[in-house]
PDB file of C-alpha atoms in Angstrom:
ATOM      1  CA  UNK G  19     -12.165 -11.005   3.272  1.00 86.00           C
ATOM      2  CA  UNK G  20      -9.938  -8.521   5.096  1.00 87.00           C
ATOM      3  CA  UNK G  21      -6.708  -9.987   3.761  1.00 87.00           C
ATOM      4  CA  UNK G  22      -7.890  -9.606   0.167  1.00 86.00           C
ATOM      5  CA  UNK G  23      -9.197  -6.097   0.801  1.00 88.00           C
ATOM      6  CA  UNK G  24      -5.725  -5.233   2.099  1.00 89.00           C
ATOM      7  CA  UNK G  25      -3.631  -6.825  -0.633  1.00 87.00           C
ATOM      8  CA  UNK G  26      -5.402  -6.669  -3.978  1.00 86.00           C
ATOM      9  CA  UNK G  27      -4.486  -3.082  -5.073  1.00 86.00           C
ATOM     10  CA  UNK G  28      -0.768  -3.622  -4.483  1.00 87.00           C
ATOM     11  CA  UNK G  29       0.018  -4.586  -8.087  1.00 86.00           C
ATOM     12  CA  UNK G  30      -2.172  -1.832  -9.524  1.00 88.00           C
ATOM     13  CA  UNK G  31      -0.530   0.947  -7.524  1.00 89.00           C
ATOM     14  CA  UNK G  32       2.972  -0.417  -7.953  1.00 93.00           C
ATOM     15  CA  UNK G  33       2.538  -0.802 -11.706  1.00 93.00           C
ATOM     16  CA  UNK G  34       1.392   2.802 -12.049  1.00 93.00           C
ATOM     17  CA  UNK G  35       4.106   4.008  -9.669  1.00 95.00           C
ATOM     18  CA  UNK G  36       6.896   2.152 -11.446  1.00 96.00           C
ATOM     19  CA  UNK G  37       5.841   3.299 -14.916  1.00 95.00           C
ATOM     20  CA  UNK G  38       4.546   6.816 -14.284  1.00 94.00           C
ATOM     21  CA  UNK G  39       6.649   8.002 -11.349  1.00 94.00           C
ATOM     22  CA  UNK G  40       9.844   5.946 -11.765  1.00 95.00           C
ATOM     23  CA  UNK G  41       9.737   5.994 -15.580  1.00 94.00           C
ATOM     24  CA  UNK G  42      10.193   2.264 -16.120  1.00 95.00           C
ATOM     25  CA  UNK G  43       8.781   0.678 -19.238  1.00 95.00           C
ATOM     26  CA  UNK G  44       6.136  -2.041 -18.864  1.00 94.00           C
ATOM     27  CA  UNK G  45       8.684  -4.887 -19.206  1.00 95.00           C
ATOM     28  CA  UNK G  46      10.940  -3.581 -16.440  1.00 95.00           C
ATOM     29  CA  UNK G  47       7.990  -2.760 -14.183  1.00 95.00           C
ATOM     30  CA  UNK G  48       6.739  -6.310 -14.707  1.00 94.00           C
ATOM     31  CA  UNK G  49      10.120  -7.723 -13.701  1.00 95.00           C
ATOM     32  CA  UNK G  50       9.941  -5.806 -10.422  1.00 95.00           C
ATOM     33  CA  UNK G  51       6.302  -6.748  -9.792  1.00 95.00           C
ATOM     34  CA  UNK G  52       6.950 -10.448 -10.348  1.00 95.00           C
ATOM     35  CA  UNK G  53       8.696 -10.550  -6.952  1.00 94.00           C
ATOM     36  CA  UNK G  54       5.305 -10.623  -5.210  1.00 93.00           C
ATOM     37  CA  UNK G  55       3.836 -13.757  -6.843  1.00 93.00           C
ATOM     38  CA  UNK G  56       7.161 -15.605  -7.193  1.00 95.00           C
ATOM     39  CA  UNK G  57       7.931 -15.433  -3.475  1.00 95.00           C
ATOM     40  CA  UNK G  58       4.329 -16.378  -2.756  1.00 93.00           C
ATOM     41  CA  UNK G  59       4.621 -19.489  -4.944  1.00 94.00           C
ATOM     42  CA  UNK G  60       7.966 -20.388  -3.370  1.00 95.00           C
ATOM     43  CA  UNK G  61       6.849 -19.989   0.250  1.00 94.00           C
ATOM     44  CA  UNK G  62       3.254 -21.263   0.124  1.00 91.00           C
ATOM     45  CA  UNK G  63       4.245 -24.959   0.317  1.00 92.00           C
ATOM     46  CA  UNK G  64       6.485 -24.166   3.293  1.00 94.00           C
ATOM     47  CA  UNK G  65       3.616 -22.312   4.989  1.00 91.00           C
ATOM     48  CA  UNK G  66       1.326 -25.265   4.299  1.00 88.00           C
ATOM     49  CA  UNK G  67       3.859 -27.650   5.802  1.00 92.00           C
ATOM     50  CA  UNK G  68       4.264 -25.405   8.865  1.00 91.00           C
ATOM     51  CA  UNK G  69       0.508 -25.086   9.310  1.00 86.00           C
ATOM     52  CA  UNK G  70       0.344 -28.889   9.629  1.00 85.00           C
ATOM     53  CA  UNK G  71       2.746 -28.658  12.571  1.00 88.00           C
ATOM     54  CA  UNK G  72       1.389 -25.654  14.485  1.00 87.00           C
ATOM     55  CA  UNK G  73      -1.874 -23.835  15.061  1.00 86.00           C
ATOM     56  CA  UNK G  74      -2.704 -22.086  11.777  1.00 85.00           C
ATOM     57  CA  UNK G  75      -3.868 -18.929  13.519  1.00 87.00           C
ATOM     58  CA  UNK G  76      -0.325 -18.162  14.708  1.00 92.00           C
ATOM     59  CA  UNK G  77       1.284 -18.556  11.299  1.00 93.00           C
ATOM     60  CA  UNK G  78      -1.588 -16.779   9.515  1.00 91.00           C
ATOM     61  CA  UNK G  79      -1.445 -13.883  11.985  1.00 93.00           C
ATOM     62  CA  UNK G  80       2.327 -13.674  11.591  1.00 95.00           C
ATOM     63  CA  UNK G  81       1.876 -13.496   7.818  1.00 95.00           C
ATOM     64  CA  UNK G  82      -0.665 -10.692   8.091  1.00 95.00           C
ATOM     65  CA  UNK G  83       1.672  -8.852  10.467  1.00 96.00           C
ATOM     66  CA  UNK G  84       4.399  -8.953   7.799  1.00 96.00           C
ATOM     67  CA  UNK G  85       1.898  -7.732   5.180  1.00 96.00           C
ATOM     68  CA  UNK G  86       0.764  -4.902   7.487  1.00 96.00           C
ATOM     69  CA  UNK G  87       4.341  -3.810   8.127  1.00 97.00           C
ATOM     70  CA  UNK G  88       5.180  -3.864   4.419  1.00 96.00           C
ATOM     71  CA  UNK G  89       2.021  -1.859   3.603  1.00 96.00           C
ATOM     72  CA  UNK G  90       3.002   0.754   6.189  1.00 96.00           C
ATOM     73  CA  UNK G  91       6.524   0.955   4.773  1.00 97.00           C
ATOM     74  CA  UNK G  92       5.123   1.268   1.257  1.00 95.00           C
ATOM     75  CA  UNK G  93       3.019   4.246   2.362  1.00 95.00           C
ATOM     76  CA  UNK G  94       6.287   6.164   2.769  1.00 96.00           C
ATOM     77  CA  UNK G  95       7.616   5.416  -0.717  1.00 96.00           C
ATOM     78  CA  UNK G  96       8.609   8.558  -2.637  1.00 95.00           C
ATOM     79  CA  UNK G  97       9.643   9.230  -6.232  1.00 95.00           C
ATOM     80  CA  UNK G  98      13.264   8.931  -5.055  1.00 96.00           C
ATOM     81  CA  UNK G  99      12.844   5.494  -3.445  1.00 96.00           C
ATOM     82  CA  UNK G 100      15.285   3.027  -5.043  1.00 97.00           C
ATOM     83  CA  UNK G 101      13.930   0.105  -7.058  1.00 96.00           C
ATOM     84  CA  UNK G 102      15.724  -2.434  -4.848  1.00 96.00           C
ATOM     85  CA  UNK G 103      13.707  -1.141  -1.883  1.00 97.00           C
ATOM     86  CA  UNK G 104      10.427  -1.506  -3.803  1.00 96.00           C
ATOM     87  CA  UNK G 105      11.484  -5.028  -4.795  1.00 95.00           C
ATOM     88  CA  UNK G 106      12.203  -5.839  -1.122  1.00 96.00           C
ATOM     89  CA  UNK G 107       8.795  -4.519  -0.034  1.00 96.00           C
ATOM     90  CA  UNK G 108       7.106  -6.671  -2.678  1.00 96.00           C
ATOM     91  CA  UNK G 109       9.052  -9.704  -1.428  1.00 96.00           C
ATOM     92  CA  UNK G 110       7.892  -8.936   2.121  1.00 96.00           C
ATOM     93  CA  UNK G 111       4.271  -8.596   1.013  1.00 95.00           C
ATOM     94  CA  UNK G 112       4.357 -11.789  -1.028  1.00 94.00           C
ATOM     95  CA  UNK G 113       6.098 -13.713   1.736  1.00 95.00           C
ATOM     96  CA  UNK G 114       3.682 -12.457   4.353  1.00 95.00           C
ATOM     97  CA  UNK G 115       0.695 -13.295   2.198  1.00 93.00           C
ATOM     98  CA  UNK G 116       2.090 -16.780   1.540  1.00 94.00           C
ATOM     99  CA  UNK G 117       2.429 -17.279   5.294  1.00 94.00           C
ATOM    100  CA  UNK G 118      -1.214 -16.261   5.680  1.00 93.00           C
ATOM    101  CA  UNK G 119      -3.100 -18.052   2.893  1.00 90.00           C
ATOM    102  CA  UNK G 120      -2.200 -21.725   3.419  1.00 89.00           C
ATOM    103  CA  UNK G 121      -2.740 -21.733   7.197  1.00 90.00           C
ATOM    104  CA  UNK G 122      -5.916 -19.676   6.847  1.00 88.00           C
ATOM    105  CA  UNK G 123      -7.339 -22.081   4.287  1.00 86.00           C
ATOM    106  CA  UNK G 124      -6.368 -25.010   6.506  1.00 85.00           C
ATOM    107  CA  UNK G 125      -8.152 -23.407   9.464  1.00 84.00           C
ATOM    108  CA  UNK G 126     -11.258 -22.807   7.347  1.00 85.00           C
ATOM    109  CA  UNK G 127     -11.396 -26.289   5.876  1.00 86.00           C
ATOM    110  CA  UNK G 128     -10.642 -28.021   9.180  1.00 83.00           C
ATOM    111  CA  UNK G 129     -13.486 -26.140  10.887  1.00 83.00           C
ATOM    112  CA  UNK G 130     -16.175 -27.880   8.815  1.00 87.00           C
ATOM    113  CA  UNK G 131     -17.203 -31.485   8.382  1.00 89.00           C
ATOM    114  CA  UNK G 132     -16.145 -33.289   5.214  1.00 88.00           C
ATOM    115  CA  UNK G 133     -19.591 -33.037   3.600  1.00 90.00           C
ATOM    116  CA  UNK G 134     -19.366 -29.208   3.826  1.00 90.00           C
ATOM    117  CA  UNK G 135     -15.970 -28.805   2.125  1.00 88.00           C
ATOM    118  CA  UNK G 136     -17.486 -27.553  -1.113  1.00 90.00           C
ATOM    119  CA  UNK G 137     -19.536 -24.916   0.703  1.00 91.00           C
ATOM    120  CA  UNK G 138     -16.524 -23.791   2.746  1.00 89.00           C
ATOM    121  CA  UNK G 139     -14.388 -23.584  -0.392  1.00 88.00           C
ATOM    122  CA  UNK G 140     -17.084 -21.617  -2.241  1.00 91.00           C
ATOM    123  CA  UNK G 141     -17.453 -19.236   0.688  1.00 90.00           C
ATOM    124  CA  UNK G 142     -13.696 -18.697   0.758  1.00 88.00           C
ATOM    125  CA  UNK G 143     -13.710 -17.893  -2.963  1.00 89.00           C
ATOM    126  CA  UNK G 144     -16.616 -15.504  -2.507  1.00 92.00           C
ATOM    127  CA  UNK G 145     -14.794 -13.687   0.294  1.00 91.00           C
ATOM    128  CA  UNK G 146     -11.678 -13.433  -1.886  1.00 89.00           C
ATOM    129  CA  UNK G 147     -13.562 -11.862  -4.801  1.00 91.00           C
ATOM    130  CA  UNK G 148     -15.642  -9.630  -2.536  1.00 92.00           C
ATOM    131  CA  UNK G 149     -12.488  -8.413  -0.801  1.00 91.00           C
ATOM    132  CA  UNK G 150     -10.832  -7.679  -4.138  1.00 91.00           C
ATOM    133  CA  UNK G 151     -13.875  -5.703  -5.285  1.00 92.00           C
ATOM    134  CA  UNK G 152     -13.977  -3.693  -2.041  1.00 92.00           C
ATOM    135  CA  UNK G 153     -10.265  -2.940  -2.245  1.00 92.00           C
ATOM    136  CA  UNK G 154     -10.517  -1.610  -5.783  1.00 92.00           C
ATOM    137  CA  UNK G 155     -13.479   0.480  -4.669  1.00 92.00           C
ATOM    138  CA  UNK G 156     -11.368   1.972  -1.886  1.00 92.00           C
ATOM    139  CA  UNK G 157      -8.456   2.633  -4.251  1.00 91.00           C
ATOM    140  CA  UNK G 158     -10.721   4.199  -6.882  1.00 91.00           C
ATOM    141  CA  UNK G 159     -12.394   6.406  -4.291  1.00 93.00           C
ATOM    142  CA  UNK G 160      -9.030   7.680  -3.029  1.00 93.00           C
ATOM    143  CA  UNK G 161      -7.868   8.275  -6.619  1.00 90.00           C
ATOM    144  CA  UNK G 162     -11.024  10.312  -7.216  1.00 92.00           C
ATOM    145  CA  UNK G 163     -10.444  12.392  -4.085  1.00 94.00           C
ATOM    146  CA  UNK G 164      -6.892  13.362  -5.069  1.00 93.00           C
ATOM    147  CA  UNK G 165      -7.001  13.267  -8.858  1.00 91.00           C
ATOM    148  CA  UNK G 166     -10.617  14.043  -9.659  1.00 89.00           C
ATOM    149  CA  UNK G 167     -11.014  13.642 -13.397  1.00 88.00           C
ATOM    150  CA  UNK G 168      -7.321  14.200 -14.124  1.00 89.00           C
ATOM    151  CA  UNK G 169      -5.429  11.453 -15.868  1.00 88.00           C
ATOM    152  CA  UNK G 170      -2.574   9.760 -14.023  1.00 88.00           C
ATOM    153  CA  UNK G 171       0.549  11.165 -15.644  1.00 88.00           C
ATOM    154  CA  UNK G 172       3.936  12.510 -14.579  1.00 88.00           C
ATOM    155  CA  UNK G 173       2.288  15.941 -14.230  1.00 90.00           C
ATOM    156  CA  UNK G 174      -0.143  14.573 -11.626  1.00 91.00           C
ATOM    157  CA  UNK G 175       2.569  12.600  -9.841  1.00 89.00           C
ATOM    158  CA  UNK G 176       2.155  14.500  -6.575  1.00 92.00           C
ATOM    159  CA  UNK G 177      -1.560  13.775  -6.438  1.00 94.00           C
ATOM    160  CA  UNK G 178      -0.955  10.130  -7.347  1.00 94.00           C
ATOM    161  CA  UNK G 179       1.667   9.772  -4.599  1.00 94.00           C
ATOM    162  CA  UNK G 180      -0.732  11.294  -2.058  1.00 95.00           C
ATOM    163  CA  UNK G 181      -3.491   8.903  -3.109  1.00 94.00           C
ATOM    164  CA  UNK G 182      -1.112   5.952  -2.974  1.00 93.00           C
ATOM    165  CA  UNK G 183       0.048   6.931   0.507  1.00 95.00           C
ATOM    166  CA  UNK G 184      -3.486   7.262   1.892  1.00 95.00           C
ATOM    167  CA  UNK G 185      -4.597   4.015   0.270  1.00 94.00           C
ATOM    168  CA  UNK G 186      -1.667   2.089   1.742  1.00 94.00           C
ATOM    169  CA  UNK G 187      -2.464   3.485   5.198  1.00 96.00           C
ATOM    170  CA  UNK G 188      -6.096   2.384   4.801  1.00 94.00           C
ATOM    171  CA  UNK G 189      -5.001  -1.058   3.576  1.00 94.00           C
ATOM    172  CA  UNK G 190      -2.595  -1.415   6.519  1.00 95.00           C
ATOM    173  CA  UNK G 191      -5.409  -0.555   8.941  1.00 95.00           C
ATOM    174  CA  UNK G 192      -7.681  -3.156   7.318  1.00 94.00           C
ATOM    175  CA  UNK G 193      -4.877  -5.701   7.498  1.00 93.00           C
ATOM    176  CA  UNK G 194      -4.323  -4.913  11.203  1.00 94.00           C
ATOM    177  CA  UNK G 195      -8.003  -5.713  11.849  1.00 94.00           C
ATOM    178  CA  UNK G 196      -7.372  -8.952   9.942  1.00 92.00           C
ATOM    179  CA  UNK G 197      -4.544  -9.810  12.353  1.00 93.00           C
ATOM    180  CA  UNK G 198      -6.941  -9.443  15.261  1.00 92.00           C
ATOM    181  CA  UNK G 199      -9.579 -11.593  13.522  1.00 90.00           C
ATOM    182  CA  UNK G 200      -6.969 -14.236  12.710  1.00 87.00           C
ATOM    183  CA  UNK G 201      -5.704 -14.432  16.289  1.00 86.00           C
ATOM    184  CA  UNK G 202      -9.221 -14.384  17.772  1.00 85.00           C
ATOM    185  CA  UNK G 203     -10.311 -17.601  16.063  1.00 74.00           C
ATOM    186  CA  UNK G 204     -10.179 -20.735  18.146  1.00 65.00           C
ATOM    187  CA  UNK G 205      -7.886 -23.702  17.858  1.00 70.00           C
ATOM    188  CA  UNK G 206      -8.083 -25.737  14.660  1.00 59.00           C
ATOM    189  CA  UNK G 207      -8.878 -29.434  14.766  1.00 58.00           C
TER     190      UNK G 207
END
């Protein structure tokens, strides 16, 4: 739940930032944003392989630590931040999340008996969607605080940047709690 609360708004904020603040068109913004899922796809099998060879809580907690660090660094992004830096942050986030998901799912599934796999999988999916809904609620609330009823546009760039900064700090704090929860779980079977 906490990992999805912390990571879901990343693409939304970055898309708006890249197009409204940096002035990229949708195609170029999409090329930058694709770093997050591509690195996740590339590293997830490696994380799965590693989680078969070590306690998943260590790898999952390491992944969330990388995500937390990248969220904190993203909170300090400005209109002058170079695109290569944004791309690097997205790679960090995607890599960290890849290191978290496979071991976390392994820990969840290995904590239940075989006849309960479907329930464990359904619960995991419910937590994912609930976390995504909460995260968008947080982001929308922060937008409302800074922007009110104003439209996001270059003219409201300062307010958008303030809302983005606060949201990334909140997401990093949520992710830090997730690190604790990940490390506090017991050994997997």
